[in-house]
mmCIF file of C-alpha atoms in Angstrom:
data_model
loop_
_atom_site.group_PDB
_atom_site.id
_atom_site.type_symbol
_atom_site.label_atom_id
_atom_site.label_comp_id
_atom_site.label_asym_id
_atom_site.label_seq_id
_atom_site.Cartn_x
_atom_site.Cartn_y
_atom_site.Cartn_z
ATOM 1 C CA UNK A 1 22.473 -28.977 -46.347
ATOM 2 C CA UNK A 2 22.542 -26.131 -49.427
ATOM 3 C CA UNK A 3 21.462 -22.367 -47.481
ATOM 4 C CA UNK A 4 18.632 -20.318 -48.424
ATOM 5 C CA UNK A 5 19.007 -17.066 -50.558
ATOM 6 C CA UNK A 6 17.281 -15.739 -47.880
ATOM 7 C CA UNK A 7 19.616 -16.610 -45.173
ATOM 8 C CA UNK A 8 22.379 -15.449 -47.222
ATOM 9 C CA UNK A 9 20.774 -11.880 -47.623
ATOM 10 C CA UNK A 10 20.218 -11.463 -44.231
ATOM 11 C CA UNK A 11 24.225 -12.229 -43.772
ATOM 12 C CA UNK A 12 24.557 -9.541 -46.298
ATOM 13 C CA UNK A 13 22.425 -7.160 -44.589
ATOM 14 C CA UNK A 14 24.229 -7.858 -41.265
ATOM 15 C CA UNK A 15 26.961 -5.672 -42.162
ATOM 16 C CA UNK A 16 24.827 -2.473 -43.897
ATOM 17 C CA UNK A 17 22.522 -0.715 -41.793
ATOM 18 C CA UNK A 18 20.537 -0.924 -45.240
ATOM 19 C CA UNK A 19 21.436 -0.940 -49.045
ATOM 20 C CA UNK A 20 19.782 -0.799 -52.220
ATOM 21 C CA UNK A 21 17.954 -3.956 -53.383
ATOM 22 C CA UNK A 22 19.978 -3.929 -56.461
ATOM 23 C CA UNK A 23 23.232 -4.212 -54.569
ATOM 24 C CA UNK A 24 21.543 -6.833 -52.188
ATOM 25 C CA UNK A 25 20.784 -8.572 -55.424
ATOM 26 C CA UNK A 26 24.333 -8.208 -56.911
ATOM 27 C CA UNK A 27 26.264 -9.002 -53.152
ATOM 28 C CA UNK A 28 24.120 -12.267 -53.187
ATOM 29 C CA UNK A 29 25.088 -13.198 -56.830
ATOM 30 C CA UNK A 30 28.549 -12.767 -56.163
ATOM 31 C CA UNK A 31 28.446 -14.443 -53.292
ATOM 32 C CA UNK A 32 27.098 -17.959 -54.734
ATOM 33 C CA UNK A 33 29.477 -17.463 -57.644
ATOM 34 C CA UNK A 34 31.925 -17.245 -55.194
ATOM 35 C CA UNK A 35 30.716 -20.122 -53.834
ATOM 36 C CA UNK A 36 30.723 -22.327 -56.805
ATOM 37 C CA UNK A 37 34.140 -21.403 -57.474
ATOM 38 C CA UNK A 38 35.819 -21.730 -54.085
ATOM 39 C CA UNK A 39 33.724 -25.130 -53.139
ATOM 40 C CA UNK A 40 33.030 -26.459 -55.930
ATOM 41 C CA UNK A 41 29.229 -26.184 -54.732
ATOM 42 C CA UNK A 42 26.352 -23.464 -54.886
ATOM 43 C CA UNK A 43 25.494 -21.958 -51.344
ATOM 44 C CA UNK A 44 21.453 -21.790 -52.267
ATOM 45 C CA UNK A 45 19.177 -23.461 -54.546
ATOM 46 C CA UNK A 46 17.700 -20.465 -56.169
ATOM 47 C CA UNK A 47 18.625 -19.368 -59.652
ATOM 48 C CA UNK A 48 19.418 -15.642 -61.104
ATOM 49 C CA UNK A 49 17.297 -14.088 -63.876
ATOM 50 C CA UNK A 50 18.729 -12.181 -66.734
ATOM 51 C CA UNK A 51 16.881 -8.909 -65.881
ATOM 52 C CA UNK A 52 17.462 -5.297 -67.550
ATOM 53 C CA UNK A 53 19.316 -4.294 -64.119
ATOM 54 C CA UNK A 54 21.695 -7.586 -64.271
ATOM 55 C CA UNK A 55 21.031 -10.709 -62.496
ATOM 56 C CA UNK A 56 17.650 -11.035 -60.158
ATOM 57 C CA UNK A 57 16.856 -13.781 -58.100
ATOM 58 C CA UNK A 58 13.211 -13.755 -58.399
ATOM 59 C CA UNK A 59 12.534 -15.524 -54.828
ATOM 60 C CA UNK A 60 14.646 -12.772 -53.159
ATOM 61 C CA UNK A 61 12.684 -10.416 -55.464
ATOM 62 C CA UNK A 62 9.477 -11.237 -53.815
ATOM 63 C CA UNK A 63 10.698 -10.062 -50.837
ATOM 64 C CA UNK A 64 11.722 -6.723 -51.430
ATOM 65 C CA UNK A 65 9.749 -5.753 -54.887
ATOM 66 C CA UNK A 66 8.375 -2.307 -54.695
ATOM 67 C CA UNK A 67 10.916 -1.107 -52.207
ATOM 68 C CA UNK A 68 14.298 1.394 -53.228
ATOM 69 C CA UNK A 69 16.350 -0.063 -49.561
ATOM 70 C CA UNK A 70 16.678 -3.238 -48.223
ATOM 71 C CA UNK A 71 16.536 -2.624 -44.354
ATOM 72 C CA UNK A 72 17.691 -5.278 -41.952
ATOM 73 C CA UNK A 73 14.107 -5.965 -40.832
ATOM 74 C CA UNK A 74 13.025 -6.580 -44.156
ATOM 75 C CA UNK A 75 14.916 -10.466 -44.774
ATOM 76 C CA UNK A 76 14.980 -12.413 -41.568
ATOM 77 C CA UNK A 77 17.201 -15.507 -41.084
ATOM 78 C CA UNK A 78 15.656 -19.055 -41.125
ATOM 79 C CA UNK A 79 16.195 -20.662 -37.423
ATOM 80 C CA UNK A 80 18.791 -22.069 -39.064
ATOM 81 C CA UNK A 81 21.529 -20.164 -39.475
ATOM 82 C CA UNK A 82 24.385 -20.622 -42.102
ATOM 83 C CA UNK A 83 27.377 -22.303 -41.444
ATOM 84 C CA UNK A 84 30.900 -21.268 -40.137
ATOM 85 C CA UNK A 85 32.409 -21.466 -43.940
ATOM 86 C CA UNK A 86 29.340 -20.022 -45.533
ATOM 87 C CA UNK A 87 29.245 -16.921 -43.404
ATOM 88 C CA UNK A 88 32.811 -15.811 -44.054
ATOM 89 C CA UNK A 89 32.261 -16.613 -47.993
ATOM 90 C CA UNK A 90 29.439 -14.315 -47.646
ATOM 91 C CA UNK A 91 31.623 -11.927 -45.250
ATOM 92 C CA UNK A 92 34.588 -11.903 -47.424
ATOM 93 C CA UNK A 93 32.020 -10.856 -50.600
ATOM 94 C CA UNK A 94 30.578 -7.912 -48.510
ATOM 95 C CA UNK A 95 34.273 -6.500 -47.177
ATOM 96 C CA UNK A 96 35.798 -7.046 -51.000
ATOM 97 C CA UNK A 97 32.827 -5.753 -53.113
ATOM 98 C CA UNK A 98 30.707 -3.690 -50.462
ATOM 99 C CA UNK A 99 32.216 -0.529 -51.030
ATOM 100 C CA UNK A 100 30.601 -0.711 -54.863
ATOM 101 C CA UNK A 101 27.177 1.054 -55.253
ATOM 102 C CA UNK A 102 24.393 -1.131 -56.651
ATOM 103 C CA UNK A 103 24.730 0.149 -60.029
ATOM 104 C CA UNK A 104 28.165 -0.359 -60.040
ATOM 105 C CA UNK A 105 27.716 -4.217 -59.462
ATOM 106 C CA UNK A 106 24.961 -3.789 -61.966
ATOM 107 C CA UNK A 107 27.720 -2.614 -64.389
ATOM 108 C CA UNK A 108 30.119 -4.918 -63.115
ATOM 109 C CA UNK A 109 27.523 -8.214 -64.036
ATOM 110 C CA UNK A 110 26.538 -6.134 -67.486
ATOM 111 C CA UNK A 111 29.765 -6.740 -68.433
ATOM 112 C CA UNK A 112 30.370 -10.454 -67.657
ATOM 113 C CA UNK A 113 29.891 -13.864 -69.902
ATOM 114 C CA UNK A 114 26.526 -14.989 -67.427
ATOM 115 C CA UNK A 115 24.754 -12.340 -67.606
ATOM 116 C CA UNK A 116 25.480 -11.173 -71.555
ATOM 117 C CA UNK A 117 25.252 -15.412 -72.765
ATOM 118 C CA UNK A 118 21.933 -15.185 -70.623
ATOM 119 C CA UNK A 119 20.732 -12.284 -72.674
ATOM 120 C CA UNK A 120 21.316 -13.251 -75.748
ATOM 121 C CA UNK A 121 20.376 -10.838 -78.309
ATOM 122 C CA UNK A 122 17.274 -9.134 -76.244
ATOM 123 C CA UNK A 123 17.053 -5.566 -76.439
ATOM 124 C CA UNK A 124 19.029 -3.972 -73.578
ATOM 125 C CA UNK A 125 14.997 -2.518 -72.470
ATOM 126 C CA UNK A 126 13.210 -6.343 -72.288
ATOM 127 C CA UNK A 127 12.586 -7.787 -69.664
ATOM 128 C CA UNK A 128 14.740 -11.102 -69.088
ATOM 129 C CA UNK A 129 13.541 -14.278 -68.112
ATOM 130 C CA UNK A 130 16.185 -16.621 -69.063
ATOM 131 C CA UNK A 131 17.907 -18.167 -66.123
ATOM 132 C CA UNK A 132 21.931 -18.146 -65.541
ATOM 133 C CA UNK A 133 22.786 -21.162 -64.749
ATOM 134 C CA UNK A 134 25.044 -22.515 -62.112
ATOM 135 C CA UNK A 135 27.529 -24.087 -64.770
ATOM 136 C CA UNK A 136 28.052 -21.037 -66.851
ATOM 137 C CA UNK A 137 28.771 -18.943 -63.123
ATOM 138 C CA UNK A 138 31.226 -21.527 -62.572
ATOM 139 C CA UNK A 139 32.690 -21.704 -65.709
ATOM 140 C CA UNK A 140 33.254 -17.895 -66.308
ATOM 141 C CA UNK A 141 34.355 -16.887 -62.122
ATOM 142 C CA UNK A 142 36.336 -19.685 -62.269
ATOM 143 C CA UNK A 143 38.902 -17.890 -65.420
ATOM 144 C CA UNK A 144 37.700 -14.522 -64.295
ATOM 145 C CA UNK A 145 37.983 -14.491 -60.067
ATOM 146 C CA UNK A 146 34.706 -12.792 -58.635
ATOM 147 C CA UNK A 147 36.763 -10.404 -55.932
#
């Protein structure tokens, strides 16, 4: 069984006492494209928009849109928790890229082949609704390792 992006952000949330929602956003990117690169699989279903501020998961989004911080009450955990393997993919994510400030992920994916290809040639000021996809996450972590 594939996690949920929201039981993944609540893993990432576990260890802050609250962060931005962009570096929520960019600490659950990294951890699926860790994810497709270490198992071969992605940890959730749900895809990654090419917005101005780098990639957005639009589900995750919806849970946090209008709010600055991400507090731990704000993303619960299913009843079903995530697995042994996917916690400490998560974990290792969070200790390797949680000292970075949201806009320094934001930076960090700004300057990476998913994001950019995903782009295309929109202004860097339009909104972005083309998806990243899984394959082209894989593809670029996989020559370019993610921590």
């Amino acid at each position: 069984m594939v996690a949920s992006i929201v039981d993944v952000a609540a893993r990432v949330l576990a260890h802050f006492v609250s962060l931005s929602t962009m570096k929520l956003q960019k600490l659950v990117f990294y951890s699926q494209a860790y994810s497709l690169v270490e198992t071969g699989k992605p940890l959730f279903a749900s895809d990654f928009y090419a917005w101005r501020a780098g990639p957005v998961a639009v589900d995750l989004y919806s849970l946090h849109r209008g709010e600055f911080f991400a507090p731990k009450e704000l993303i619960e955990a299913k009843a079903e928790p995530l697995n042994q393997q996917e916690r400490e993919l998560v974990d290792e994510v969070v200790e390797k890229l949680g000292e970075l400030s949201g806009r320094q992920l934001s930076e960090r994916t700004h300057s990476e082949a998913p994001w950019l290809d995903a782009r295309g040639d929109l202004d860097p000021s339009a909104p972005g609704r083309h998806v990243i996809s899984k394959e082209s996450i894989a593809d670029y972590y996989a020559k370019h390792p993610v921590l």
